[in-house]
Coordinates of C-alpha atoms in Angstrom, one line a residue:
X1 CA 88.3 130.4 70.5
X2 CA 89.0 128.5 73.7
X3 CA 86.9 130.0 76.9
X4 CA 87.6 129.9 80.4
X5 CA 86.3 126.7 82.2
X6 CA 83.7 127.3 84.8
X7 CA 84.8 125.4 87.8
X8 CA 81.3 124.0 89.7
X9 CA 83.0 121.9 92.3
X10 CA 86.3 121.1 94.2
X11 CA 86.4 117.7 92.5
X12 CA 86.4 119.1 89.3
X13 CA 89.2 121.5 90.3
X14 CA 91.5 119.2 91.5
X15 CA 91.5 116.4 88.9
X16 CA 92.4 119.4 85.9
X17 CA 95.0 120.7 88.5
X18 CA 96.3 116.8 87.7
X19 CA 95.4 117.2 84.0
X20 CA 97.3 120.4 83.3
X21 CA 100.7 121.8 83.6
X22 CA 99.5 125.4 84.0
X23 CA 96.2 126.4 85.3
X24 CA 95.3 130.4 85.1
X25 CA 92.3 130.9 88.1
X26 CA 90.2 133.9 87.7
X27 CA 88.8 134.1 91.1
X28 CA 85.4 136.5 90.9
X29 CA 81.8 137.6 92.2
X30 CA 79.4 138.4 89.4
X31 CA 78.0 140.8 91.9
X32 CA 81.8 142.9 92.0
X33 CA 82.8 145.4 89.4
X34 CA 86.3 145.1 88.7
X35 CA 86.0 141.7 88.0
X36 CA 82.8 142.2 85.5
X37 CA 85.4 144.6 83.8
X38 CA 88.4 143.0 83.3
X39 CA 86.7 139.7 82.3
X40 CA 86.8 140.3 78.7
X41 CA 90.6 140.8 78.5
X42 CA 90.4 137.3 80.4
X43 CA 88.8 135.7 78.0
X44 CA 90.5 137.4 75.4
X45 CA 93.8 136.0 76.9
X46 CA 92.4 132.1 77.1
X47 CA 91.4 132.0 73.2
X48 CA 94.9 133.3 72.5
X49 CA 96.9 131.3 74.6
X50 CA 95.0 128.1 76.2
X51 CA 96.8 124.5 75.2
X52 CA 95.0 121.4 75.8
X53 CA 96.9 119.9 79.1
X54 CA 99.1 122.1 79.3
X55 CA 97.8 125.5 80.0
X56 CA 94.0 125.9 80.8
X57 CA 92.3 129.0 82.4
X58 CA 89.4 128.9 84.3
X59 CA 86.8 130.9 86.3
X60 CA 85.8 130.6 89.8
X61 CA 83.0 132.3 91.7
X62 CA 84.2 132.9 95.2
X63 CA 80.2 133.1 96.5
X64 CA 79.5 129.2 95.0
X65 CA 83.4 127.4 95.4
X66 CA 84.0 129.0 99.1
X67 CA 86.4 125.7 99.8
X68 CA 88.8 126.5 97.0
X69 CA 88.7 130.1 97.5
X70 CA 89.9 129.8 100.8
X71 CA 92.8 127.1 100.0
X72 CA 94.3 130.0 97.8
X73 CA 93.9 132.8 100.7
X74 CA 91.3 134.9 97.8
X75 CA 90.8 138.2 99.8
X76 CA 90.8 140.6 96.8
X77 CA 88.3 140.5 93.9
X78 CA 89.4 140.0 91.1
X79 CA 92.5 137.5 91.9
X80 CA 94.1 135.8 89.3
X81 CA 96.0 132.8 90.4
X82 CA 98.8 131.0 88.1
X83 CA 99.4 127.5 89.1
X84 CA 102.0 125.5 87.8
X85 CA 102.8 121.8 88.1
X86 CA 100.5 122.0 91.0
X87 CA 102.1 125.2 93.1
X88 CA 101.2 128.6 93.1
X89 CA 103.3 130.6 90.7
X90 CA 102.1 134.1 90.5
X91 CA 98.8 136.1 91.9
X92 CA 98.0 139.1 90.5
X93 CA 95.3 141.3 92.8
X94 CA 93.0 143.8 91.4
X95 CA 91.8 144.5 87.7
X96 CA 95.2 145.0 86.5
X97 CA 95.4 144.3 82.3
X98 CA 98.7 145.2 81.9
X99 CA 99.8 143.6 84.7
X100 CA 97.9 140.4 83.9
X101 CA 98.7 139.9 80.0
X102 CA 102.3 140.3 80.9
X103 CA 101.8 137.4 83.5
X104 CA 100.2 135.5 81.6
X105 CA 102.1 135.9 78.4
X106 CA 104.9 134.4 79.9
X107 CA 103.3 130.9 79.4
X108 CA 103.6 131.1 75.8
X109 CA 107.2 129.5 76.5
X110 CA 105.9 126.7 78.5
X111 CA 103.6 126.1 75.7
X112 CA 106.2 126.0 72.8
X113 CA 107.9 123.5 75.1
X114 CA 105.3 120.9 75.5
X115 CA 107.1 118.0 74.9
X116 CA 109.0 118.3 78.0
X117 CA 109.0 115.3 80.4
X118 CA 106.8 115.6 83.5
X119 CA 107.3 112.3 84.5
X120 CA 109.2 111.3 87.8
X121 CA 109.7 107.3 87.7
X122 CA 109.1 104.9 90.5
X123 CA 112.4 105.1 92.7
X124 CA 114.6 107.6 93.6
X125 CA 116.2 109.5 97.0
X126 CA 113.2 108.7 98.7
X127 CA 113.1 105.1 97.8
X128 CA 110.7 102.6 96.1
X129 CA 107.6 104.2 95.1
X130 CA 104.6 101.7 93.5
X131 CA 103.7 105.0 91.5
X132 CA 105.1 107.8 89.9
X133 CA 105.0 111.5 91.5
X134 CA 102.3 114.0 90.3
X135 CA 103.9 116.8 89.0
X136 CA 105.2 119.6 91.3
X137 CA 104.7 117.0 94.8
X138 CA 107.0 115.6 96.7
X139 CA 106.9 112.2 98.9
X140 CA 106.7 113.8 102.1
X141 CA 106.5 109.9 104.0
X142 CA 109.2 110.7 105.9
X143 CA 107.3 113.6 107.9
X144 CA 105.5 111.2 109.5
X145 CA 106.2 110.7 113.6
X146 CA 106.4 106.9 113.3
X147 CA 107.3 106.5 117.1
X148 CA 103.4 107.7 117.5
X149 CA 101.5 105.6 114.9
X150 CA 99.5 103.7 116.3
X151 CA 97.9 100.3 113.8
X152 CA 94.6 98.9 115.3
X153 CA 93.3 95.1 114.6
X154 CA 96.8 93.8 113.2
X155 CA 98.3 90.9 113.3
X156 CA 101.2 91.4 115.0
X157 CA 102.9 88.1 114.1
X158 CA 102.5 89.0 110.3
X159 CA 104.1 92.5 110.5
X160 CA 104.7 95.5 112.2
X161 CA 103.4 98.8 111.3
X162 CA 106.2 100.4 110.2
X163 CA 107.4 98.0 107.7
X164 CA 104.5 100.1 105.8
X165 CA 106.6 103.3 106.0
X166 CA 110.3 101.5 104.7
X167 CA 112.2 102.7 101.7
X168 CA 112.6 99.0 99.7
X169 CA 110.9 97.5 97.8
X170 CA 108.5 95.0 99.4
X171 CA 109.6 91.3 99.0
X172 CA 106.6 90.1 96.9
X173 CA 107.6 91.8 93.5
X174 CA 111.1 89.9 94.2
X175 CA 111.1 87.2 95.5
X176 CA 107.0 87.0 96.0
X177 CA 107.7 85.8 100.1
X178 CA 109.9 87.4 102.6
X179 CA 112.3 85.3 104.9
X180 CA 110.3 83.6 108.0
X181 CA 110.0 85.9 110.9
X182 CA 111.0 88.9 108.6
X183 CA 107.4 89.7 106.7
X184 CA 107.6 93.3 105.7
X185 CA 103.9 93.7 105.2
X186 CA 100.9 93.9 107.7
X187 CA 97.5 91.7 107.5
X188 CA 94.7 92.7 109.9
X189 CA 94.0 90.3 112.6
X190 CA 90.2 89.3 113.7
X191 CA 88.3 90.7 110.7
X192 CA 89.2 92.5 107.5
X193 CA 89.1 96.5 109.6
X194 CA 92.1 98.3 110.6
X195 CA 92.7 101.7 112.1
X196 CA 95.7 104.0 111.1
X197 CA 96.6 107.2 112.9
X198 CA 99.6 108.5 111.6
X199 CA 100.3 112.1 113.3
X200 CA 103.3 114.3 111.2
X201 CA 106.3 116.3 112.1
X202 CA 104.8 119.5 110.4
X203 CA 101.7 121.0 109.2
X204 CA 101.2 119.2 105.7
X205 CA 98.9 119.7 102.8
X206 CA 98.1 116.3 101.3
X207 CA 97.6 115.5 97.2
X208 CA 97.8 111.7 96.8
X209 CA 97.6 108.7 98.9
X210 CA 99.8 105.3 97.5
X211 CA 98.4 102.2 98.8
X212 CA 100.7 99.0 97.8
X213 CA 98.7 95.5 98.6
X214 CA 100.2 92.2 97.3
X215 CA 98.5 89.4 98.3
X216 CA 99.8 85.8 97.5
X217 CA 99.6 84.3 94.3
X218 CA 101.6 81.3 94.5
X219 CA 99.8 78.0 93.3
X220 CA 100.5 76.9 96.6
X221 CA 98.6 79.4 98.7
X222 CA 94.8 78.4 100.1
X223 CA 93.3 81.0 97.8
X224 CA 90.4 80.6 100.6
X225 CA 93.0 82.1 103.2
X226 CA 95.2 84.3 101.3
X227 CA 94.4 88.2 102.8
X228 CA 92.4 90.9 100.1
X229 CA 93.2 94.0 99.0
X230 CA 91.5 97.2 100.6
X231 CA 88.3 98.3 99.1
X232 CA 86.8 101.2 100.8
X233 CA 88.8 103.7 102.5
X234 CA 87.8 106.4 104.9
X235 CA 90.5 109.4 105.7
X236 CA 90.0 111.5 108.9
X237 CA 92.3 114.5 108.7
X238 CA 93.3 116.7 112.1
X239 CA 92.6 114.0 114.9
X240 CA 94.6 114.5 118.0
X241 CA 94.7 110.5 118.3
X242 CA 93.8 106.9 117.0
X243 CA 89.5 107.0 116.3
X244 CA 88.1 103.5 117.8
X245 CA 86.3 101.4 115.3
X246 CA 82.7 102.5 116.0
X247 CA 83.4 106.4 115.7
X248 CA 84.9 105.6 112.4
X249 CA 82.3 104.3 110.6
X250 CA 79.5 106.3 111.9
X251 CA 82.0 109.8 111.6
X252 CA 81.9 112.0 108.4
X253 CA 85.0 111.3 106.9
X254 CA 87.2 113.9 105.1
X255 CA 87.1 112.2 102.0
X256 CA 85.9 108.1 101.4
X257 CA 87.6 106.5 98.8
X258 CA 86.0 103.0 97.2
X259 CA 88.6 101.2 95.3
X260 CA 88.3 98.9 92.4
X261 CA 90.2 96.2 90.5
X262 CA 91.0 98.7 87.5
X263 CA 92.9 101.1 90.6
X264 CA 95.3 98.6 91.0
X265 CA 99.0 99.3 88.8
X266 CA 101.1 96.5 87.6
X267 CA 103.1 96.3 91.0
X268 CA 99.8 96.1 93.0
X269 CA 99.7 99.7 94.3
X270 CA 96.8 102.4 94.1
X271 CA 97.4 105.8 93.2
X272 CA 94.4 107.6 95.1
X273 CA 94.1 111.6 94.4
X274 CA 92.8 113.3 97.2
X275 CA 90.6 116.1 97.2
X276 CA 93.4 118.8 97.7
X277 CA 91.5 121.7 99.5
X278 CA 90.1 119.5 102.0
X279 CA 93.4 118.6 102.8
X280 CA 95.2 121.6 103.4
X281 CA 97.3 122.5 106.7
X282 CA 96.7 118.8 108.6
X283 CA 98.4 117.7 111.3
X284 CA 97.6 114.1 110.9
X285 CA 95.8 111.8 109.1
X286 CA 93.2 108.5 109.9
X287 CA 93.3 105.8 107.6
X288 CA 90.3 103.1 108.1
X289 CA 90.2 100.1 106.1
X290 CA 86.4 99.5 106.3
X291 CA 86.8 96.3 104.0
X292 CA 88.7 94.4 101.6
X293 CA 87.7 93.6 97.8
X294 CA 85.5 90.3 98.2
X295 CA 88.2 88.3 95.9
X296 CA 87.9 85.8 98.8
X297 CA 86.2 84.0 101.9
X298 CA 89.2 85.6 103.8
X299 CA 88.5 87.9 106.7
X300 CA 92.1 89.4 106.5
X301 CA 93.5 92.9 104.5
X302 CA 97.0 93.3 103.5
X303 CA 99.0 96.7 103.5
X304 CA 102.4 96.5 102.1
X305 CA 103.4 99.7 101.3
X306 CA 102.0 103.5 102.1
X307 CA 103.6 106.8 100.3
X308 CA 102.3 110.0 100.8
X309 CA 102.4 112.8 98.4
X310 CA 102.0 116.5 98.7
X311 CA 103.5 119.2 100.5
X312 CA 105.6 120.1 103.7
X313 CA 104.9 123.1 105.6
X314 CA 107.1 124.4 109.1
X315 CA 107.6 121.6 111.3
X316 CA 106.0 121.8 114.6
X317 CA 107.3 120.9 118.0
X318 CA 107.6 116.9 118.4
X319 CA 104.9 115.1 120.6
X320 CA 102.3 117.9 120.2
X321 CA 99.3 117.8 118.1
X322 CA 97.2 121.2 117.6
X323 CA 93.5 120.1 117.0
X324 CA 92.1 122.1 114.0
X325 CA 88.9 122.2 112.0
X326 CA 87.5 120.2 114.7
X327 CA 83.9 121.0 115.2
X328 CA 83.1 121.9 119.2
X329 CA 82.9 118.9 120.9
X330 CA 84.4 116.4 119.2

């Protein structure tokens, strides 16, 4: 009989919120009495109705996983969270059986449909995508405030910055070069860095990052010269402005991401999960380049394409950035 799956870290949380259709969250303190009580009818409840990748209930101690309990706003013990296709569905408070099996039993139709399609293609309303959706996200791209990006160290008679943001498809995977003078792609300029501050419309909570890179493969390119891919990544989330190259590297990052050939798709894009707690309720978002893949002797990244995936909250008023999370003095 199927048990609940002890969650032990954020990480792990995340990647089966990608694995599953339906997650059931029992949110707990082994030192609280309600929830030592009901917990048998819990279990009970996952050996009867648990489906590999499709419904999967789990346990989480609120005194050990303090970052995920406060992404889902736990303030009564128990809570049992349902999470579908990524969103919160249903919470029930309190040691409430009857309550809870009749939540719960509701997924028994999700799980005699199983063979329903989850999967969202490459284009649609929002445009060209390298990547399909994870289920229950949106591309939320378009909440960023592209008259306040600001791109440092590129080479501005490559690209600009907000050919990175357009709906089309990028010219490589046509006709694998653009039109001279109309490159819609960037390349970084002295060295193989660049800086990213992209500042958004309205509070977001971020789930996936899609890089697109295409460097040149024509037979007649100096493979010597032709610009890498990215390889490690560092995100700053919450930054009131642009970071200069220095305080990037030596900062903490939100989350550092290390990229490899395997990451790349078919159509040269990365689909990068983030770690979804730690990117709840931003305002903006750093992206630093710190290097590119090797592949070369080129000192030069390409960026073709960025989506982002997740969530749009309440936009804010235009032009201002509240700084949050921030430690004091930073």
């Amino acid at each position: 009989m199927p048990q609940p799956l002890d969650i032990t870290s954020a990480t792990q949380f995340d990647q089966l919120l990608n694995s599953s259709r339906t997650v059931v969250a029992n949110f707990y303190s082994e030192s609280n009495g309600p929830s030592s009580q009901i917990a048998p009818i819990y279990d009970q409840l996952s050996g009867a109705i648990s489906r590999p990748n499709l419904i999967t209930f789990v346990k989480i101690n609120t005194q050990t996983q303090k970052d995920i309990t406060t992404a889902y706003n736990i303030t009564t013990l128990p809570t049992f969270v349902i999470i579908r296709n990524g969103k919160v569905a249903d919470k029930i408070q309190g040691a409430n059986p009857v309550k809870l099996s009749s939540a719960i039993k509701k997924l028994v139709t999700e799980a005699e449909n199983a063979g329903e399609s989850s999967g969202s293609g490459s284009s649609g309303p929002d445009g060209w995508r390298g990547a399909d959706l994870p289920r229950g996200y949106s591309d939320i791209t378009d909440q960023i405030e592209s008259r306040r990006c600001e791109l440092l160290n590129y080479d501005s008679q490559v690209g600009d910055l907000k050919v990175l943001f357009e709906k089309k498809q990028p010219s490589a995977l046509s006709s694998g070069k653009a039109a001279a003078g109309s490159n819609d792609w960037i390349e970084s300029d002295t060295d193989e860095q660049l800086l990213l501050f992209m500042p958004f419309m309205s509070m977001v909570k971020l789930h996936t990052i899609q890089i697109t890179s295409l460097p040149p493969s024509d037979e007649d390119e100096d493979e010597a010269e032709a610009p890498m891919r990215p390889k490690l990544i560092k995100l700053f989330t919450n930054k009131p402005h642009n970071l200069g190259f220095d305080e990037a590297e030596d900062m903490t990052a939100t989350q550092t991401i290390e990229l490899t050939e395997k990451d790349w798709n078919a159509v040269g894009t990365a689909n990068i999960p983030l770690r979804f707690v730690k990117f709840q309720n931003i305002n903006s978002l750093v992206l630093f380049v710190m290097n590119g893949d090797g592949s070369n002797d080129s000192e030069k990244v390409r960026l073709d394409r960025i989506r982002l995936i997740g969530e749009a909250g309440a936009k804010r008023e235009m032009g201002k950035l509240e700084k949050i999370g921030d430690e004091p003095g930073e």
